[in-house]
Coordinates of C-alpha atoms in Angstrom, one line a residue:
M1 CA -84.7 66.7 -9.5
T2 CA -82.6 68.3 -12.2
H3 CA -85.0 70.5 -14.2
V4 CA -87.7 72.9 -13.1
S5 CA -90.9 73.6 -15.0
E6 CA -93.0 75.9 -12.9
R7 CA -96.7 75.7 -13.6
S8 CA -99.4 77.9 -12.2
G9 CA -102.7 76.3 -11.5
A10 CA -106.3 77.3 -11.4
G11 CA -108.3 76.2 -8.4
T12 CA -108.1 77.3 -4.7
S13 CA -105.6 78.9 -2.5
P14 CA -105.1 78.9 1.3
T15 CA -106.0 82.5 1.8
G16 CA -108.7 82.0 4.5
A17 CA -108.3 81.9 8.2
G18 CA -107.0 78.7 9.7
G19 CA -105.7 77.5 6.3
D20 CA -109.2 77.1 4.8
R21 CA -109.1 77.2 1.1
Q22 CA -110.7 80.3 -0.5
P23 CA -111.4 81.0 -4.2
W24 CA -108.1 81.9 -5.9
T25 CA -107.7 84.5 -8.6
A26 CA -104.6 85.4 -10.5
G27 CA -103.0 88.6 -9.3
A28 CA -104.8 88.6 -5.9
G29 CA -103.1 91.0 -3.6
R30 CA -101.5 93.1 -6.4
Q31 CA -101.8 96.8 -6.6
A32 CA -105.0 97.8 -8.2
R33 CA -103.5 100.1 -10.9
K34 CA -100.8 97.7 -12.1
R35 CA -101.5 97.2 -15.8
S36 CA -99.1 94.3 -16.7
A37 CA -98.8 90.9 -15.1
S38 CA -95.9 88.6 -14.6
Y39 CA -95.4 84.9 -13.8
A40 CA -94.4 86.0 -10.3
D41 CA -97.8 87.7 -9.9
A42 CA -99.4 84.4 -10.4
G43 CA -97.3 82.9 -7.6
V44 CA -94.6 81.2 -9.6
S45 CA -90.9 82.0 -9.2
I46 CA -88.6 80.8 -11.9
E47 CA -85.6 82.1 -10.0
A48 CA -86.4 80.0 -6.9
G49 CA -86.6 76.9 -9.1
D50 CA -83.3 77.6 -10.7
R51 CA -81.8 78.2 -7.3
A52 CA -83.1 74.8 -6.1
V53 CA -81.5 73.1 -9.0
E54 CA -78.2 74.7 -8.3
L55 CA -78.3 73.5 -4.7
L56 CA -78.9 70.0 -5.8
K57 CA -76.3 69.6 -8.6
S58 CA -73.5 68.2 -6.4
K59 CA -75.8 65.6 -4.8
V60 CA -77.1 64.5 -8.2
R61 CA -73.6 64.1 -9.6
Q62 CA -72.8 61.7 -6.8
T63 CA -75.3 59.2 -8.3
R64 CA -73.7 59.3 -11.8
R65 CA -73.0 55.9 -13.4
P66 CA -70.6 55.4 -16.3
E67 CA -73.5 54.9 -18.7
V68 CA -74.9 58.4 -18.1
L69 CA -74.3 60.8 -21.0
G70 CA -74.2 64.6 -20.8
D71 CA -74.8 66.8 -17.8
L72 CA -77.7 68.3 -15.9
G73 CA -80.1 70.7 -17.6
G74 CA -81.0 68.9 -20.8
F75 CA -84.5 68.2 -22.0
A76 CA -84.0 64.5 -21.5
G77 CA -81.6 62.3 -19.6
L78 CA -79.4 60.1 -21.7
F79 CA -78.3 56.6 -20.6
R80 CA -76.2 54.2 -22.8
L81 CA -77.4 50.6 -22.2
D82 CA -74.5 48.2 -22.2
T83 CA -76.0 45.7 -24.7
A84 CA -72.8 43.7 -24.8
K85 CA -73.4 42.7 -21.2
Y86 CA -76.6 40.8 -22.0
K87 CA -77.8 38.3 -24.6
N88 CA -81.4 39.3 -24.4
P89 CA -81.8 42.4 -22.1
I90 CA -85.2 43.1 -20.8
L91 CA -86.0 46.6 -19.5
A92 CA -88.1 46.8 -16.3
S93 CA -89.9 49.9 -15.1
S94 CA -91.7 50.9 -11.9
T95 CA -93.4 54.1 -10.7
D96 CA -94.5 55.1 -7.2
G97 CA -94.8 57.8 -4.6
V98 CA -94.6 58.0 -0.8
G99 CA -98.2 58.7 0.1
T100 CA -99.4 60.4 3.3
K101 CA -96.1 59.9 5.1
L102 CA -95.3 63.2 3.4
V103 CA -97.8 64.8 5.8
I104 CA -95.7 63.8 8.8
A105 CA -92.6 65.3 7.1
Q106 CA -94.4 68.5 6.4
Q107 CA -95.7 68.8 10.0
M108 CA -92.2 68.2 11.4
D109 CA -90.5 70.3 8.8
I110 CA -88.1 67.5 8.1
H111 CA -87.7 66.8 4.3
D112 CA -84.4 65.0 3.8
T113 CA -85.6 61.4 4.4
V114 CA -88.8 61.1 2.3
G115 CA -86.7 61.0 -0.9
I116 CA -85.1 57.8 0.4
D117 CA -88.6 56.4 0.9
L118 CA -89.4 57.3 -2.7
V119 CA -86.4 55.5 -4.2
A120 CA -87.0 52.5 -2.0
M121 CA -90.6 52.1 -3.2
V122 CA -89.4 52.1 -6.9
V123 CA -86.1 50.2 -6.9
D124 CA -87.2 47.4 -4.6
D125 CA -90.1 46.7 -7.0
L126 CA -87.6 46.6 -9.8
V127 CA -85.3 44.1 -8.1
A128 CA -88.3 41.9 -7.3
C129 CA -88.1 40.6 -10.9
G130 CA -84.4 40.4 -10.7
A131 CA -83.7 43.7 -12.5
E132 CA -80.7 45.9 -11.7
P133 CA -82.0 49.5 -11.2
L134 CA -80.3 51.7 -13.8
F135 CA -81.7 55.1 -13.4
L136 CA -84.6 57.1 -11.8
L137 CA -86.6 60.2 -12.7
D138 CA -88.3 62.2 -10.0
Y139 CA -91.2 64.6 -9.9
I140 CA -91.8 67.2 -7.1
A141 CA -95.0 69.3 -7.1
T142 CA -95.2 72.1 -4.5
G143 CA -97.3 75.1 -3.7
E144 CA -94.2 77.3 -3.5
V145 CA -90.7 76.5 -4.5
V146 CA -88.5 77.2 -1.4
P147 CA -85.0 76.4 -2.7
D148 CA -83.6 75.0 0.5
K149 CA -86.6 72.8 1.1
V150 CA -86.6 71.4 -2.5
A151 CA -82.9 70.8 -2.2
E152 CA -83.5 68.8 1.0
I153 CA -86.1 66.6 -0.7
G154 CA -83.9 66.2 -3.7
A155 CA -80.9 65.3 -1.5
G156 CA -82.8 62.5 0.0
I157 CA -83.7 61.2 -3.4
A158 CA -80.0 61.4 -4.4
D159 CA -79.0 59.5 -1.3
G160 CA -81.6 56.8 -2.0
C161 CA -80.2 56.4 -5.6
R162 CA -76.7 56.1 -4.2
Y163 CA -77.8 53.3 -1.8
A164 CA -79.6 51.6 -4.7
G165 CA -76.7 52.0 -7.1
C166 CA -78.8 53.8 -9.7
A167 CA -78.4 57.2 -11.4
L168 CA -80.7 60.1 -10.7
L169 CA -81.0 60.8 -14.4
G170 CA -83.4 63.7 -14.4
G171 CA -86.5 65.1 -12.9
E172 CA -89.1 67.9 -12.7
T173 CA -90.2 70.4 -10.1
A174 CA -93.5 72.0 -10.6
E175 CA -94.9 75.0 -8.7
H176 CA -98.7 74.9 -8.3
P177 CA -99.9 78.0 -6.5
G178 CA -103.6 78.0 -5.9
V179 CA -103.7 74.2 -6.0
L180 CA -101.3 73.3 -3.2
R181 CA -100.6 75.4 -0.1
P182 CA -97.1 77.0 0.0
D183 CA -95.9 74.4 2.5
E184 CA -97.5 71.4 0.7
Y185 CA -95.7 69.1 -1.7
D186 CA -96.1 65.7 -3.3
I187 CA -93.3 63.5 -4.9
S188 CA -93.2 60.6 -7.3
A189 CA -90.6 58.8 -9.3
T190 CA -90.2 56.3 -12.1
G191 CA -87.3 53.9 -12.3
V192 CA -85.9 51.8 -15.1
G193 CA -83.8 48.6 -14.7
V194 CA -82.5 45.8 -16.8
V195 CA -82.4 42.0 -16.4
E196 CA -81.3 39.1 -18.6
E197 CA -84.4 37.5 -20.0
S198 CA -83.4 34.0 -18.9
E199 CA -82.8 35.3 -15.3
I200 CA -86.2 37.0 -14.7
L201 CA -87.5 36.0 -11.3
S202 CA -91.1 34.7 -11.6
P203 CA -93.6 32.4 -9.8
E204 CA -92.8 29.6 -12.3
R205 CA -89.4 29.1 -10.6
V206 CA -90.9 28.4 -7.2
E207 CA -90.9 24.7 -6.1
V208 CA -92.2 22.6 -3.3
G209 CA -89.4 22.4 -0.6
D210 CA -88.1 25.9 -1.2
V211 CA -87.3 28.0 1.8
V212 CA -88.9 31.4 2.6
I213 CA -86.3 33.9 3.9
A214 CA -87.5 37.1 5.5
M215 CA -85.5 40.4 5.6
R216 CA -86.3 42.8 8.4
S217 CA -87.9 46.1 7.7
S218 CA -86.8 49.4 9.2
G219 CA -90.3 50.0 10.5
L220 CA -93.5 51.1 8.8
H221 CA -91.7 51.9 5.6
S222 CA -94.1 54.0 3.4
N223 CA -97.5 52.2 3.6
G224 CA -100.5 52.5 5.8
Y225 CA -99.9 56.1 6.9
S226 CA -103.4 57.2 6.5
L227 CA -104.4 54.6 9.1
V228 CA -101.4 55.5 11.3
R229 CA -102.3 59.2 11.2
H230 CA -105.9 58.4 11.9
V231 CA -105.4 56.3 15.0
L232 CA -102.3 58.0 16.5
L233 CA -102.7 61.7 15.6
G234 CA -106.4 61.8 15.1
A235 CA -108.4 59.6 17.5
G236 CA -105.3 59.0 19.7
R237 CA -104.5 62.7 20.0
M238 CA -100.8 61.9 20.2
R239 CA -98.1 64.6 19.6
L240 CA -95.3 64.0 17.1
D241 CA -92.8 65.4 19.6
V242 CA -93.7 63.0 22.4
V243 CA -90.9 60.6 23.4
I244 CA -92.0 56.9 23.3
D245 CA -89.9 54.8 25.7
D246 CA -90.5 51.6 23.7
F247 CA -88.8 53.1 20.7
G248 CA -85.5 53.5 22.6
R249 CA -82.7 56.1 22.2
Q250 CA -85.1 58.9 23.3
R251 CA -86.9 58.7 19.9
T252 CA -90.0 60.8 19.4
L253 CA -93.1 59.5 17.7
G254 CA -92.4 61.8 14.7
E255 CA -88.8 60.5 14.4
E256 CA -90.1 56.9 14.4
L257 CA -92.7 57.7 11.8
L258 CA -90.1 59.3 9.5
T259 CA -87.7 56.3 9.7
P260 CA -86.6 55.9 6.1
T261 CA -87.7 52.8 4.2
K262 CA -85.0 50.1 3.9
I263 CA -83.6 49.8 0.4
Y264 CA -82.8 46.2 -0.5
A265 CA -81.9 46.5 -4.1
Q266 CA -78.1 46.0 -3.9
D267 CA -78.5 43.3 -1.2
C268 CA -80.9 41.3 -3.4
L269 CA -78.7 41.6 -6.4
K270 CA -75.8 40.2 -4.4
L271 CA -78.1 37.5 -3.1
I272 CA -79.1 36.5 -6.7
A273 CA -75.5 36.3 -7.6
E274 CA -74.6 34.0 -4.7
A275 CA -77.6 31.7 -4.3
E276 CA -80.4 30.1 -6.2
V277 CA -83.1 32.7 -5.7
R278 CA -86.5 31.6 -7.1
A279 CA -88.5 34.8 -6.4
L280 CA -88.5 38.0 -4.4
A281 CA -91.5 39.7 -2.8
H282 CA -91.4 43.4 -1.9
V283 CA -93.8 43.9 1.1
T284 CA -95.7 47.1 0.6
G285 CA -99.4 47.9 0.7
G286 CA -101.3 44.7 1.2
G287 CA -98.9 43.4 3.8
I288 CA -97.2 40.0 3.9
P289 CA -100.1 37.9 2.6
G290 CA -101.0 40.3 -0.2
N291 CA -97.5 40.6 -1.6
L292 CA -96.1 37.1 -1.0
V293 CA -99.1 35.6 -2.9
R294 CA -98.0 37.5 -6.0
I295 CA -95.0 35.3 -6.5
L296 CA -96.6 31.9 -5.9
P297 CA -97.7 29.5 -8.7
E298 CA -101.1 27.9 -8.4
N299 CA -99.8 24.5 -7.2
V300 CA -98.0 25.6 -4.0
D301 CA -98.6 27.5 -0.8
A302 CA -96.2 29.6 1.3
V303 CA -96.2 28.8 5.0
V304 CA -94.9 31.8 7.1
N305 CA -94.4 31.3 10.8
R306 CA -95.0 34.5 12.8
S307 CA -93.1 33.1 15.8
T308 CA -89.8 33.5 13.9
W309 CA -89.7 37.2 14.5
R310 CA -91.0 40.1 16.6
P311 CA -92.4 43.2 14.9
Q312 CA -91.0 46.6 15.9
P313 CA -92.8 48.4 18.8
V314 CA -94.4 50.9 16.5
F315 CA -96.7 48.2 15.2
D316 CA -97.9 47.4 18.7
L317 CA -98.5 51.1 19.3
V318 CA -100.6 51.5 16.2
Q319 CA -102.6 48.3 16.9
S320 CA -103.3 49.1 20.5
K321 CA -104.2 52.7 20.0
G322 CA -106.5 51.9 17.1
R323 CA -107.9 48.6 18.5
I324 CA -107.1 47.1 15.1
E325 CA -107.7 43.5 14.4
D326 CA -104.7 41.2 13.6
S327 CA -106.0 40.5 10.1
E328 CA -106.3 44.3 9.3
M329 CA -102.8 44.9 10.6
E330 CA -101.4 42.1 8.4
A331 CA -103.4 43.4 5.4
T332 CA -102.0 46.9 5.8
F333 CA -98.5 46.9 7.2
N334 CA -95.3 44.9 6.6
M335 CA -95.2 43.8 10.3
G336 CA -91.5 43.9 10.4
V337 CA -90.6 42.2 7.1
G338 CA -89.8 44.4 4.1
M339 CA -88.7 41.8 1.6
F340 CA -89.0 38.0 1.2
A341 CA -86.7 35.8 -0.8
I342 CA -87.7 32.3 -1.9
V343 CA -84.6 30.2 -2.3
S344 CA -83.7 26.6 -2.9
A345 CA -83.4 24.6 0.3
E346 CA -79.8 23.7 -0.6
D347 CA -78.9 27.4 -0.8
A348 CA -80.7 28.6 2.3
D349 CA -77.7 28.7 4.5
R350 CA -75.6 30.5 1.8
A351 CA -78.4 33.0 1.3
L352 CA -78.6 33.8 5.0
A353 CA -74.8 34.1 5.2
T354 CA -74.8 36.5 2.2
L355 CA -77.4 38.8 3.7
T356 CA -75.9 38.7 7.2
G357 CA -72.5 39.6 5.7
R358 CA -74.1 42.7 4.1
G359 CA -75.7 43.8 7.4
V360 CA -79.2 42.7 6.6
E361 CA -81.1 41.0 9.4
A362 CA -82.6 37.9 7.8
W363 CA -84.0 34.6 8.9
Q364 CA -85.8 31.5 7.7
A365 CA -89.5 32.4 8.1
G366 CA -91.2 29.5 6.4
E367 CA -91.3 27.0 3.5
I368 CA -93.1 26.2 0.3
I369 CA -95.5 23.3 0.3
E370 CA -98.0 21.7 -2.0
G371 CA -101.1 23.9 -2.2
S372 CA -103.3 26.2 -4.3
G373 CA -101.4 29.4 -4.5
N374 CA -102.1 30.7 -1.0
V375 CA -100.2 32.2 1.9
Q376 CA -100.6 30.4 5.2
M377 CA -99.8 32.5 8.3
I378 CA -99.2 30.3 11.3
G379 CA -98.0 30.8 14.9
Q380 CA -97.9 34.0 16.9
H381 CA -95.4 36.8 17.0
T382 CA -93.2 36.9 20.1
R383 CA -94.1 39.8 22.5
G384 CA -92.3 41.7 25.3

């Protein structure tokens, strides 16, 4: 977030009791005899936006790469692509948000982690095709710009960019009074990466006999939170501040639900450099079967053995509280695996050693066999 463009909105405003939205009119609450109007009267503070940018500048500069031109505050971010590094450079792009995980952050008044989730959703899609993330542009929409809060959100985005090795090149913060409540916000981002054309990862590279390597997730990541909130906070009537013994370290439910998404981008780039990687699958909405199938050619199947790992306790909690079927859990959540790599059998040990050396918990979860482009989930997860 490096630029602010405050926009007032027509619609509704939370002026009713209990947060109910009531019809919104510009200038509501002003003195009756005031003859001139200002942007502030409409609920927009340019000064607050400028203050938020100032608070963020040092964090954003920590994401700077040598290719970045200029400083913050321009109308566009500039990035010099090193064309000498590639024979046939291909640009890759991805855009995403964080979804209703933001509701948990707003309820707990903790805002410095969801930016990491946002970056993860974007850059790990980029690296799935073999691309190195170069830069990211963010967008924050809020009912009221509170500089410290916006700075917390932006600081998380900057942290995520540092972990991913990409520059936070620019962004936008929009103030939407009358559309969002003062404490509400939504965030999204678009990232751009580059990959040599001959090195693009794709299903065509996957062969019978390849090995499926799983990389452990940090938890729920940023998918399925509408279901999580429904079964835990709605029907389950659980409190975010309750301590769950199974989570360990005296962690509350809210702390577990706000665990930042694991960013795999740099780990996967190192893996690509060290081993024969055929394809990568970022496990997001759709779960393991729904994402792994996207990198399979039509003549093979991926066999994934659930017995090779145990999902984190939060998945057991969600399933038991919601009485959710196994198939629904697997179609919604990552179930403990955030990224899959398909590698040649000859390089499987090297791949595992590379990931382990980088602190990534990884294991051989299955293999590629002859088939028709499907994912076969076999075995049962270990429990207890």
